[in-house]
PDB file of C-alpha atoms and ligand atoms in Angstrom:
ATOM      1  CA  THR A  17     -40.864  69.058 -76.538  1.00 98.00           C
ATOM      2  CA  VAL A  18     -42.373  71.495 -79.045  1.00 98.00           C
ATOM      3  CA  PHE A  19     -40.444  72.278 -82.397  1.00 98.00           C
ATOM      4  CA  ASP A  20     -41.774  75.061 -84.869  1.00 98.00           C
ATOM      5  CA  ASN A  21     -42.115  72.876 -87.809  1.00 97.00           C
ATOM      6  CA  LYS A  22     -42.442  68.912 -88.380  1.00 98.00           C
ATOM      7  CA  LYS A  23     -39.496  68.905 -90.347  1.00 98.00           C
ATOM      8  CA  SER A  24     -37.096  69.873 -87.376  1.00 98.00           C
ATOM      9  CA  ALA A  25     -38.875  67.622 -85.144  1.00 98.00           C
ATOM     10  CA  GLU A  26     -38.597  64.609 -87.312  1.00 98.00           C
ATOM     11  CA  LYS A  27     -34.828  65.479 -87.975  1.00 98.00           C
ATOM     12  CA  SER A  28     -34.278  65.171 -84.068  1.00 98.00           C
ATOM     13  CA  VAL A  29     -36.211  62.221 -83.472  1.00 98.00           C
ATOM     14  CA  ALA A  30     -34.011  60.540 -86.346  1.00 98.00           C
ATOM     15  CA  ALA A  31     -30.663  62.109 -84.923  1.00 98.00           C
ATOM     16  CA  ARG A  32     -31.806  60.403 -81.151  1.00 98.00           C
ATOM     17  CA  ILE A  33     -32.306  57.081 -82.973  1.00 98.00           C
ATOM     18  CA  ALA A  34     -29.191  57.300 -84.991  1.00 98.00           C
ATOM     19  CA  ALA A  35     -27.390  58.061 -81.570  1.00 98.00           C
ATOM     20  CA  LEU A  36     -28.897  55.017 -79.886  1.00 98.00           C
ATOM     21  CA  ILE A  37     -27.967  52.995 -82.674  1.00 98.00           C
ATOM     22  CA  LYS A  38     -24.254  54.088 -82.900  1.00 98.00           C
ATOM     23  CA  SER A  39     -23.908  53.950 -79.001  1.00 98.00           C
ATOM     24  CA  LYS A  40     -24.944  50.536 -79.165  1.00 98.00           C
ATOM     25  CA  GLN A  41     -22.555  49.571 -81.870  1.00 98.00           C
ATOM     26  CA  ALA A  42     -19.709  51.050 -80.092  1.00 98.00           C
ATOM     27  CA  ASN A  43     -20.225  48.744 -77.163  1.00 97.00           C
ATOM     28  CA  GLY A  44     -21.025  45.510 -79.746  1.00 97.00           C
ATOM     29  CA  GLU A  45     -24.754  45.634 -78.573  1.00 98.00           C
ATOM     30  CA  THR A  46     -27.906  45.603 -80.409  1.00 98.00           C
ATOM     31  CA  ALA A  47     -30.303  48.689 -80.534  1.00 98.00           C
ATOM     32  CA  VAL A  48     -33.939  47.358 -80.130  1.00 98.00           C
ATOM     33  CA  LEU A  49     -36.382  49.587 -81.811  1.00 99.00           C
ATOM     34  CA  GLY A  50     -40.019  49.633 -81.356  1.00 99.00           C
ATOM     35  CA  LEU A  51     -41.586  51.027 -84.728  1.00 99.00           C
ATOM     36  CA  ALA A  52     -44.664  52.748 -85.729  1.00 98.00           C
ATOM     37  CA  THR A  53     -46.780  53.185 -88.947  1.00 98.00           C
ATOM     38  CA  GLY A  54     -48.910  55.816 -90.059  1.00 95.00           C
ATOM     39  CA  ALA A  55     -48.365  59.221 -91.798  1.00 96.00           C
ATOM     40  CA  THR A  56     -46.710  60.533 -88.620  1.00 98.00           C
ATOM     41  CA  PRO A  57     -43.010  58.618 -88.643  1.00 98.00           C
ATOM     42  CA  ILE A  58     -42.698  59.024 -92.824  1.00 98.00           C
ATOM     43  CA  GLY A  59     -40.536  61.651 -92.347  1.00 98.00           C
ATOM     44  CA  VAL A  60     -38.160  60.223 -89.286  1.00 99.00           C
ATOM     45  CA  TYR A  61     -37.868  57.217 -91.589  1.00 99.00           C
ATOM     46  CA  LYS A  62     -36.884  59.190 -94.907  1.00 98.00           C
ATOM     47  CA  GLU A  63     -34.387  60.765 -92.482  1.00 98.00           C
ATOM     48  CA  LEU A  64     -32.904  57.485 -91.219  1.00 98.00           C
ATOM     49  CA  VAL A  65     -32.553  56.428 -94.952  1.00 98.00           C
ATOM     50  CA  ARG A  66     -30.706  59.574 -95.729  1.00 98.00           C
ATOM     51  CA  LEU A  67     -28.378  58.973 -92.674  1.00 98.00           C
ATOM     52  CA  HIS A  68     -27.713  55.422 -94.112  1.00 98.00           C
ATOM     53  CA  LYS A  69     -27.253  56.730 -97.646  1.00 98.00           C
ATOM     54  CA  GLU A  70     -25.368  59.487 -96.961  1.00 98.00           C
ATOM     55  CA  GLU A  71     -23.635  59.316 -93.809  1.00 98.00           C
ATOM     56  CA  GLY A  72     -23.170  55.202 -93.563  1.00 98.00           C
ATOM     57  CA  LEU A  73     -25.230  54.842 -90.737  1.00 98.00           C
ATOM     58  CA  SER A  74     -25.455  51.018 -90.383  1.00 98.00           C
ATOM     59  CA  PHE A  75     -28.676  48.951 -89.082  1.00 98.00           C
ATOM     60  CA  LYS A  76     -26.596  45.595 -88.948  1.00 98.00           C
ATOM     61  CA  ASN A  77     -27.163  45.705 -85.247  1.00 97.00           C
ATOM     62  CA  VAL A  78     -30.410  46.953 -84.955  1.00 98.00           C
ATOM     63  CA  VAL A  79     -33.528  44.746 -84.215  1.00 98.00           C
ATOM     64  CA  THR A  80     -37.008  46.090 -84.684  1.00 99.00           C
ATOM     65  CA  PHE A  81     -40.579  45.292 -83.417  1.00 99.00           C
ATOM     66  CA  ASN A  82     -43.492  47.065 -85.043  1.00 98.00           C
ATOM     67  CA  LEU A  83     -46.670  48.119 -82.910  1.00 98.00           C
ATOM     68  CA  ASP A  84     -49.360  46.530 -84.900  1.00 98.00           C
ATOM     69  CA  GLU A  85     -50.954  45.153 -88.036  1.00 98.00           C
ATOM     70  CA  TYR A  86     -54.534  45.024 -89.524  1.00 98.00           C
ATOM     71  CA  TYR A  87     -56.365  41.537 -89.209  1.00 98.00           C
ATOM     72  CA  PRO A  88     -56.620  39.997 -91.229  1.00 98.00           C
ATOM     73  CA  MET A  89     -54.236  41.556 -93.609  1.00 98.00           C
ATOM     74  CA  GLN A  90     -51.961  40.167 -96.568  1.00 98.00           C
ATOM     75  CA  PRO A  91     -48.483  41.129 -96.374  1.00 98.00           C
ATOM     76  CA  ASP A  92     -48.275  42.490 -99.852  1.00 97.00           C
ATOM     77  CA  ALA A  93     -51.494  44.379 -99.491  1.00 98.00           C
ATOM     78  CA  VAL A  94     -51.356  48.036-100.372  1.00 97.00           C
ATOM     79  CA  GLN A  95     -52.516  48.686 -96.711  1.00 97.00           C
ATOM     80  CA  SER A  96     -50.422  46.107 -95.044  1.00 98.00           C
ATOM     81  CA  TYR A  97     -48.204  47.695 -92.443  1.00 98.00           C
ATOM     82  CA  VAL A  98     -45.392  44.868 -93.538  1.00 98.00           C
ATOM     83  CA  ARG A  99     -45.343  46.635 -97.075  1.00 98.00           C
ATOM     84  CA  PHE A 100     -45.320  50.280 -95.448  1.00 98.00           C
ATOM     85  CA  MET A 101     -42.217  49.334 -93.795  1.00 98.00           C
ATOM     86  CA  LYS A 102     -40.511  48.096 -96.214  1.00 98.00           C
ATOM     87  CA  GLU A 103     -41.384  50.747 -98.619  1.00 98.00           C
ATOM     88  CA  GLN A 104     -40.783  53.600 -96.162  1.00 98.00           C
ATOM     89  CA  LEU A 105     -37.554  52.147 -94.418  1.00 98.00           C
ATOM     90  CA  PHE A 106     -36.576  48.505 -94.656  1.00 99.00           C
ATOM     91  CA  ASP A 107     -35.971  48.299 -98.417  1.00 98.00           C
ATOM     92  CA  HIS A 108     -33.604  51.059 -98.361  1.00 98.00           C
ATOM     93  CA  ILE A 109     -31.435  50.153 -95.260  1.00 98.00           C
ATOM     94  CA  ASP A 110     -28.879  47.213 -94.191  1.00 98.00           C
ATOM     95  CA  ILE A 111     -30.965  46.117 -91.525  1.00 98.00           C
ATOM     96  CA  LEU A 112     -30.848  41.672 -91.626  1.00 98.00           C
ATOM     97  CA  PRO A 113     -34.421  40.424 -92.254  1.00 98.00           C
ATOM     98  CA  GLU A 114     -34.234  38.264 -89.277  1.00 98.00           C
ATOM     99  CA  ASN A 115     -34.171  41.007 -87.061  1.00 98.00           C
ATOM    100  CA  ILE A 116     -37.459  42.557 -88.240  1.00 98.00           C
ATOM    101  CA  HIS A 117     -40.505  41.861 -86.374  1.00 98.00           C
ATOM    102  CA  ILE A 118     -44.521  42.996 -87.575  1.00 98.00           C
ATOM    103  CA  PRO A 119     -47.520  41.461 -86.387  1.00 98.00           C
ATOM    104  CA  ASP A 120     -48.596  38.707 -88.612  1.00 98.00           C
ATOM    105  CA  GLY A 121     -51.888  39.458 -90.320  1.00 98.00           C
ATOM    106  CA  THR A 122     -52.094  35.934 -92.110  1.00 98.00           C
ATOM    107  CA  LEU A 123     -52.558  33.874 -88.981  1.00 98.00           C
ATOM    108  CA  PRO A 124     -55.455  31.629 -88.732  1.00 98.00           C
ATOM    109  CA  LYS A 125     -57.601  32.605 -85.713  1.00 97.00           C
ATOM    110  CA  GLU A 126     -56.529  30.083 -83.244  1.00 98.00           C
ATOM    111  CA  LYS A 127     -53.211  30.703 -83.723  1.00 98.00           C
ATOM    112  CA  VAL A 128     -53.416  34.497 -82.806  1.00 98.00           C
ATOM    113  CA  VAL A 129     -52.955  34.174 -78.994  1.00 98.00           C
ATOM    114  CA  GLU A 130     -49.890  32.076 -79.224  1.00 98.00           C
ATOM    115  CA  PHE A 131     -48.299  34.456 -81.801  1.00 98.00           C
ATOM    116  CA  CYS A 132     -49.196  37.114 -79.464  1.00 98.00           C
ATOM    117  CA  LEU A 133     -47.407  35.678 -76.280  1.00 98.00           C
ATOM    118  CA  ALA A 134     -44.446  34.601 -78.553  1.00 98.00           C
ATOM    119  CA  TYR A 135     -44.061  38.335 -79.648  1.00 98.00           C
ATOM    120  CA  GLU A 136     -43.999  39.340 -75.819  1.00 98.00           C
ATOM    121  CA  GLN A 137     -41.401  36.932 -75.587  1.00 98.00           C
ATOM    122  CA  LYS A 138     -39.306  37.889 -78.473  1.00 98.00           C
ATOM    123  CA  ILE A 139     -39.264  41.254 -77.278  1.00 98.00           C
ATOM    124  CA  SER A 140     -37.967  40.124 -73.668  1.00 98.00           C
ATOM    125  CA  ASP A 141     -35.635  37.846 -75.269  1.00 98.00           C
ATOM    126  CA  VAL A 142     -33.557  40.640 -76.862  1.00 98.00           C
ATOM    127  CA  GLY A 143     -33.654  42.437 -73.815  1.00 98.00           C
ATOM    128  CA  GLY A 144     -36.459  44.697 -74.058  1.00 98.00           C
ATOM    129  CA  ILE A 145     -37.170  47.603 -76.430  1.00 98.00           C
ATOM    130  CA  ASP A 146     -34.739  50.570 -75.869  1.00 98.00           C
ATOM    131  CA  LEU A 147     -36.765  52.975 -77.634  1.00 98.00           C
ATOM    132  CA  GLN A 148     -40.241  53.201 -78.828  1.00 98.00           C
ATOM    133  CA  ILE A 149     -41.878  55.920 -81.163  1.00 98.00           C
ATOM    134  CA  LEU A 150     -45.470  56.134 -81.201  1.00 98.00           C
ATOM    135  CA  GLY A 151     -48.025  58.119 -83.150  1.00 98.00           C
ATOM    136  CA  ILE A 152     -51.527  58.942 -81.746  1.00 97.00           C
ATOM    137  CA  GLY A 153     -55.049  58.426 -83.362  1.00 93.00           C
ATOM    138  CA  ARG A 154     -57.601  60.683 -82.779  1.00 90.00           C
ATOM    139  CA  THR A 155     -59.378  58.055 -80.570  1.00 92.00           C
ATOM    140  CA  GLY A 156     -56.393  58.351 -78.503  1.00 95.00           C
ATOM    141  CA  HIS A 157     -55.229  55.230 -79.414  1.00 95.00           C
ATOM    142  CA  ILE A 158     -51.305  54.211 -79.371  1.00 97.00           C
ATOM    143  CA  GLY A 159     -50.516  51.492 -81.621  1.00 97.00           C
ATOM    144  CA  PHE A 160     -54.201  49.940 -82.090  1.00 97.00           C
ATOM    145  CA  ASN A 161     -54.817  50.229 -78.283  1.00 97.00           C
ATOM    146  CA  GLU A 162     -58.313  51.757 -78.466  1.00 96.00           C
ATOM    147  CA  PRO A 163     -60.694  53.378 -76.026  1.00 96.00           C
ATOM    148  CA  GLY A 164     -60.943  50.747 -73.179  1.00 97.00           C
ATOM    149  CA  SER A 165     -57.310  49.345 -73.296  1.00 97.00           C
ATOM    150  CA  ALA A 166     -56.010  48.455 -69.801  1.00 97.00           C
ATOM    151  CA  PRO A 167     -52.586  49.783 -68.855  1.00 96.00           C
ATOM    152  CA  ASN A 168     -51.284  46.611 -68.193  1.00 97.00           C
ATOM    153  CA  SER A 169     -52.610  44.985 -71.713  1.00 98.00           C
ATOM    154  CA  GLY A 170     -50.213  43.039 -73.656  1.00 98.00           C
ATOM    155  CA  THR A 171     -49.935  42.027 -77.490  1.00 98.00           C
ATOM    156  CA  ARG A 172     -53.447  40.859 -78.468  1.00 98.00           C
ATOM    157  CA  LEU A 173     -56.023  40.959 -80.928  1.00 98.00           C
ATOM    158  CA  VAL A 174     -58.342  43.944 -80.765  1.00 98.00           C
ATOM    159  CA  THR A 175     -61.559  45.630 -82.415  1.00 98.00           C
ATOM    160  CA  LEU A 176     -61.008  48.871 -83.843  1.00 97.00           C
ATOM    161  CA  ALA A 177     -63.112  51.838 -82.897  1.00 96.00           C
ATOM    162  CA  ASP A 178     -65.359  53.285 -85.759  1.00 96.00           C
ATOM    163  CA  LEU A 179     -63.287  56.536 -86.058  1.00 94.00           C
ATOM    164  CA  THR A 180     -60.347  54.668 -86.599  1.00 94.00           C
ATOM    165  CA  ARG A 181     -61.765  52.696 -89.116  1.00 97.00           C
ATOM    166  CA  ARG A 182     -63.258  56.040 -90.766  1.00 97.00           C
ATOM    167  CA  ASP A 183     -59.627  57.617 -90.783  1.00 93.00           C
ATOM    168  CA  ALA A 184     -58.329  54.650 -92.469  1.00 96.00           C
ATOM    169  CA  SER A 185     -61.138  54.643 -95.123  1.00 97.00           C
ATOM    170  CA  TYR A 186     -59.278  56.714 -97.706  1.00 96.00           C
ATOM    171  CA  ASP A 187     -56.621  53.994 -97.646  1.00 96.00           C
ATOM    172  CA  PHE A 188     -58.892  51.103 -98.175  1.00 98.00           C
ATOM    173  CA  GLY A 189     -61.437  52.980-100.714  1.00 97.00           C
ATOM    174  CA  GLY A 190     -64.283  52.759 -98.246  1.00 98.00           C
ATOM    175  CA  LYS A 191     -64.983  52.319 -94.265  1.00 97.00           C
ATOM    176  CA  GLU A 192     -66.609  48.887 -95.356  1.00 97.00           C
ATOM    177  CA  ASN A 193     -63.352  47.564 -96.618  1.00 97.00           C
ATOM    178  CA  VAL A 194     -61.399  48.073 -93.433  1.00 98.00           C
ATOM    179  CA  PRO A 195     -60.484  45.501 -91.148  1.00 98.00           C
ATOM    180  CA  THR A 196     -62.453  45.236 -87.809  1.00 98.00           C
ATOM    181  CA  LYS A 197     -59.685  43.942 -86.340  1.00 98.00           C
ATOM    182  CA  ALA A 198     -55.925  44.636 -85.785  1.00 98.00           C
ATOM    183  CA  ILE A 199     -53.183  42.830 -83.555  1.00 98.00           C
ATOM    184  CA  THR A 200     -51.383  45.366 -81.311  1.00 98.00           C
ATOM    185  CA  MET A 201     -48.715  45.317 -79.027  1.00 98.00           C
ATOM    186  CA  GLY A 202     -50.106  46.463 -75.656  1.00 98.00           C
ATOM    187  CA  VAL A 203     -50.258  49.440 -73.672  1.00 98.00           C
ATOM    188  CA  GLY A 204     -48.078  47.411 -71.061  1.00 97.00           C
ATOM    189  CA  THR A 205     -45.882  46.036 -73.857  1.00 98.00           C
ATOM    190  CA  ILE A 206     -45.284  49.909 -74.941  1.00 98.00           C
ATOM    191  CA  PHE A 207     -44.645  50.995 -71.521  1.00 96.00           C
ATOM    192  CA  LYS A 208     -41.923  48.417 -70.957  1.00 97.00           C
ATOM    193  CA  ALA A 209     -39.564  50.088 -73.297  1.00 98.00           C
ATOM    194  CA  ARG A 210     -36.668  52.209 -71.776  1.00 98.00           C
ATOM    195  CA  GLU A 211     -37.682  55.190 -73.711  1.00 98.00           C
ATOM    196  CA  VAL A 212     -41.034  56.233 -75.462  1.00 98.00           C
ATOM    197  CA  ILE A 213     -41.497  59.152 -78.056  1.00 98.00           C
ATOM    198  CA  LEU A 214     -44.917  59.883 -79.149  1.00 98.00           C
ATOM    199  CA  MET A 215     -45.044  62.349 -81.949  1.00 98.00           C
ATOM    200  CA  ALA A 216     -47.590  64.225 -83.490  1.00 98.00           C
ATOM    201  CA  TRP A 217     -47.620  66.680 -86.166  1.00 98.00           C
ATOM    202  CA  ASN A 218     -50.590  69.481 -87.648  1.00 97.00           C
ATOM    203  CA  LEU A 219     -53.597  71.162 -86.405  1.00 97.00           C
ATOM    204  CA  LYS A 220     -55.881  67.727 -86.903  1.00 95.00           C
ATOM    205  CA  LYS A 221     -53.953  66.475 -83.763  1.00 97.00           C
ATOM    206  CA  ALA A 222     -54.113  69.411 -81.547  1.00 98.00           C
ATOM    207  CA  ALA A 223     -57.598  68.421 -79.697  1.00 97.00           C
ATOM    208  CA  ILE A 224     -56.367  64.715 -79.085  1.00 97.00           C
ATOM    209  CA  VAL A 225     -52.967  65.714 -78.210  1.00 98.00           C
ATOM    210  CA  LYS A 226     -54.358  68.239 -75.486  1.00 98.00           C
ATOM    211  CA  GLN A 227     -56.320  65.495 -74.016  1.00 98.00           C
ATOM    212  CA  ALA A 228     -53.263  62.814 -74.062  1.00 98.00           C
ATOM    213  CA  ALA A 229     -51.047  65.427 -72.614  1.00 98.00           C
ATOM    214  CA  GLU A 230     -53.428  67.365 -69.995  1.00 98.00           C
ATOM    215  CA  GLY A 231     -56.456  65.366 -69.627  1.00 98.00           C
ATOM    216  CA  GLU A 232     -57.661  62.981 -66.755  1.00 98.00           C
ATOM    217  CA  ILE A 233     -56.028  59.668 -67.043  1.00 98.00           C
ATOM    218  CA  SER A 234     -58.395  57.341 -68.265  1.00 97.00           C
ATOM    219  CA  SER A 235     -58.753  54.092 -70.466  1.00 97.00           C
ATOM    220  CA  ASP A 236     -61.133  56.728 -72.461  1.00 96.00           C
ATOM    221  CA  VAL A 237     -58.179  57.845 -73.861  1.00 97.00           C
ATOM    222  CA  PRO A 238     -55.282  55.265 -73.523  1.00 97.00           C
ATOM    223  CA  ALA A 239     -52.542  57.692 -74.780  1.00 98.00           C
ATOM    224  CA  THR A 240     -53.357  59.692 -71.305  1.00 98.00           C
ATOM    225  CA  TYR A 241     -51.469  56.679 -69.528  1.00 98.00           C
ATOM    226  CA  LEU A 242     -48.318  58.200 -70.782  1.00 97.00           C
ATOM    227  CA  GLN A 243     -48.717  60.940 -68.279  1.00 97.00           C
ATOM    228  CA  LEU A 244     -47.922  58.189 -65.799  1.00 95.00           C
ATOM    229  CA  SER A 245     -44.544  57.430 -67.239  1.00 94.00           C
ATOM    230  CA  ASP A 246     -41.305  59.400 -66.489  1.00 93.00           C
ATOM    231  CA  LYS A 247     -39.696  57.726 -69.511  1.00 96.00           C
ATOM    232  CA  ALA A 248     -42.287  58.761 -72.171  1.00 97.00           C
ATOM    233  CA  GLU A 249     -42.005  62.279 -74.085  1.00 98.00           C
ATOM    234  CA  PHE A 250     -44.406  64.127 -76.590  1.00 98.00           C
ATOM    235  CA  VAL A 251     -42.255  65.400 -79.567  1.00 98.00           C
ATOM    236  CA  LEU A 252     -44.920  67.942 -81.367  1.00 98.00           C
ATOM    237  CA  ASP A 253     -44.916  70.478 -84.104  1.00 98.00           C
ATOM    238  CA  ALA A 254     -46.366  73.895 -83.197  1.00 98.00           C
ATOM    239  CA  ASP A 255     -49.350  73.163 -84.854  1.00 98.00           C
ATOM    240  CA  ALA A 256     -50.141  69.889 -82.532  1.00 98.00           C
ATOM    241  CA  ALA A 257     -49.220  71.726 -79.780  1.00 98.00           C
ATOM    242  CA  SER A 258     -51.484  74.634 -80.273  1.00 98.00           C
ATOM    243  CA  ALA A 259     -54.496  73.587 -77.942  1.00 98.00           C
ATOM    244  CA  LEU A 260     -51.653  73.212 -74.901  1.00 98.00           C
TER     245      LEU A 260
HETATM  246  C1  GLP B 308     -53.030  54.178 -87.112  1.00 53.89           C
HETATM  247  C2  GLP B 308     -51.733  53.187 -86.393  1.00 53.89           C
HETATM  248  C3  GLP B 308     -51.045  54.111 -85.325  1.00 53.89           C
HETATM  249  C4  GLP B 308     -51.140  55.549 -85.500  1.00 53.89           C
HETATM  250  C5  GLP B 308     -52.403  56.070 -86.121  1.00 53.89           C
HETATM  251  C6  GLP B 308     -52.132  57.576 -86.563  1.00 53.89           C
HETATM  252  O1  GLP B 308     -54.286  53.815 -86.464  1.00 53.89           O
HETATM  253  N1  GLP B 308     -52.035  51.874 -86.181  1.00 53.89           N
HETATM  254  O2  GLP B 308     -50.167  53.410 -84.689  1.00 53.89           O
HETATM  255  O3  GLP B 308     -50.255  56.174 -84.671  1.00 53.89           O
HETATM  256  O4  GLP B 308     -52.735  55.423 -87.007  1.00 53.89           O
HETATM  257  O5  GLP B 308     -51.785  58.026 -87.995  1.00 53.89           O
HETATM  258  P1  GLP B 308     -51.123  58.989 -88.879  1.00 53.89           P
HETATM  259  O6  GLP B 308     -49.776  58.904 -88.298  1.00 53.89           O
HETATM  260  O7  GLP B 308     -51.425  58.694 -90.043  1.00 53.89           O
HETATM  261  O8  GLP B 308     -52.126  60.126 -88.269  1.00 53.89           O
END
């Protein structure tokens, strides 16, 4: 779906999330959201906060699972995705703290595998993710599933691609400060969601969006796996769609 501009695309995604939350509320059920970080979803989170503050949208029945976190990473560090989520969304809405899940960047190495398996288990225990939102990295990664990731991969510790670390270098004050690893939900974890929305804005993403949507399906560009799914949708602004 291509929108003239980013603002209308963000509003539309936020409206879909709000509609899901409300329809679940009406049935006394929980809405399970898969959330992303990075610049891309910020406008969606702003709109959700506005809907909460101005229109009374409640998040009390919402359970969230974030895609990824750098490893190692302290939750209060400026670059932490825990901090990002608090600042962009969680601190401004009425979500219950116990309903928030984000991969833990503070674990000792020997605990990571156990943590990842438990993360998958928690997702299934709440009945799976209803709606997963995604951005896309310039390597074609979704979450932190870099080139080489298998379509059935689960939550795990991964090594970040050089381009991904270069793209993050501004936030860390130099590429050498960007962690070399991250914990990410797998491609398989993402695919289990009942609905997946990949968002991309700006000309900077046009080339990778073209590859992801129209290129040969390959582990070289993990986002191409979305072509295999009938529950995945790309939501783009005109610039990000300009090479299609
Ligand atoms: C990071 C995140 C991804 C995100 C990507 C794109 O690497 N782990 O989940 O989609 O960057 O970031 P941005 O939205 O800032 O372009």
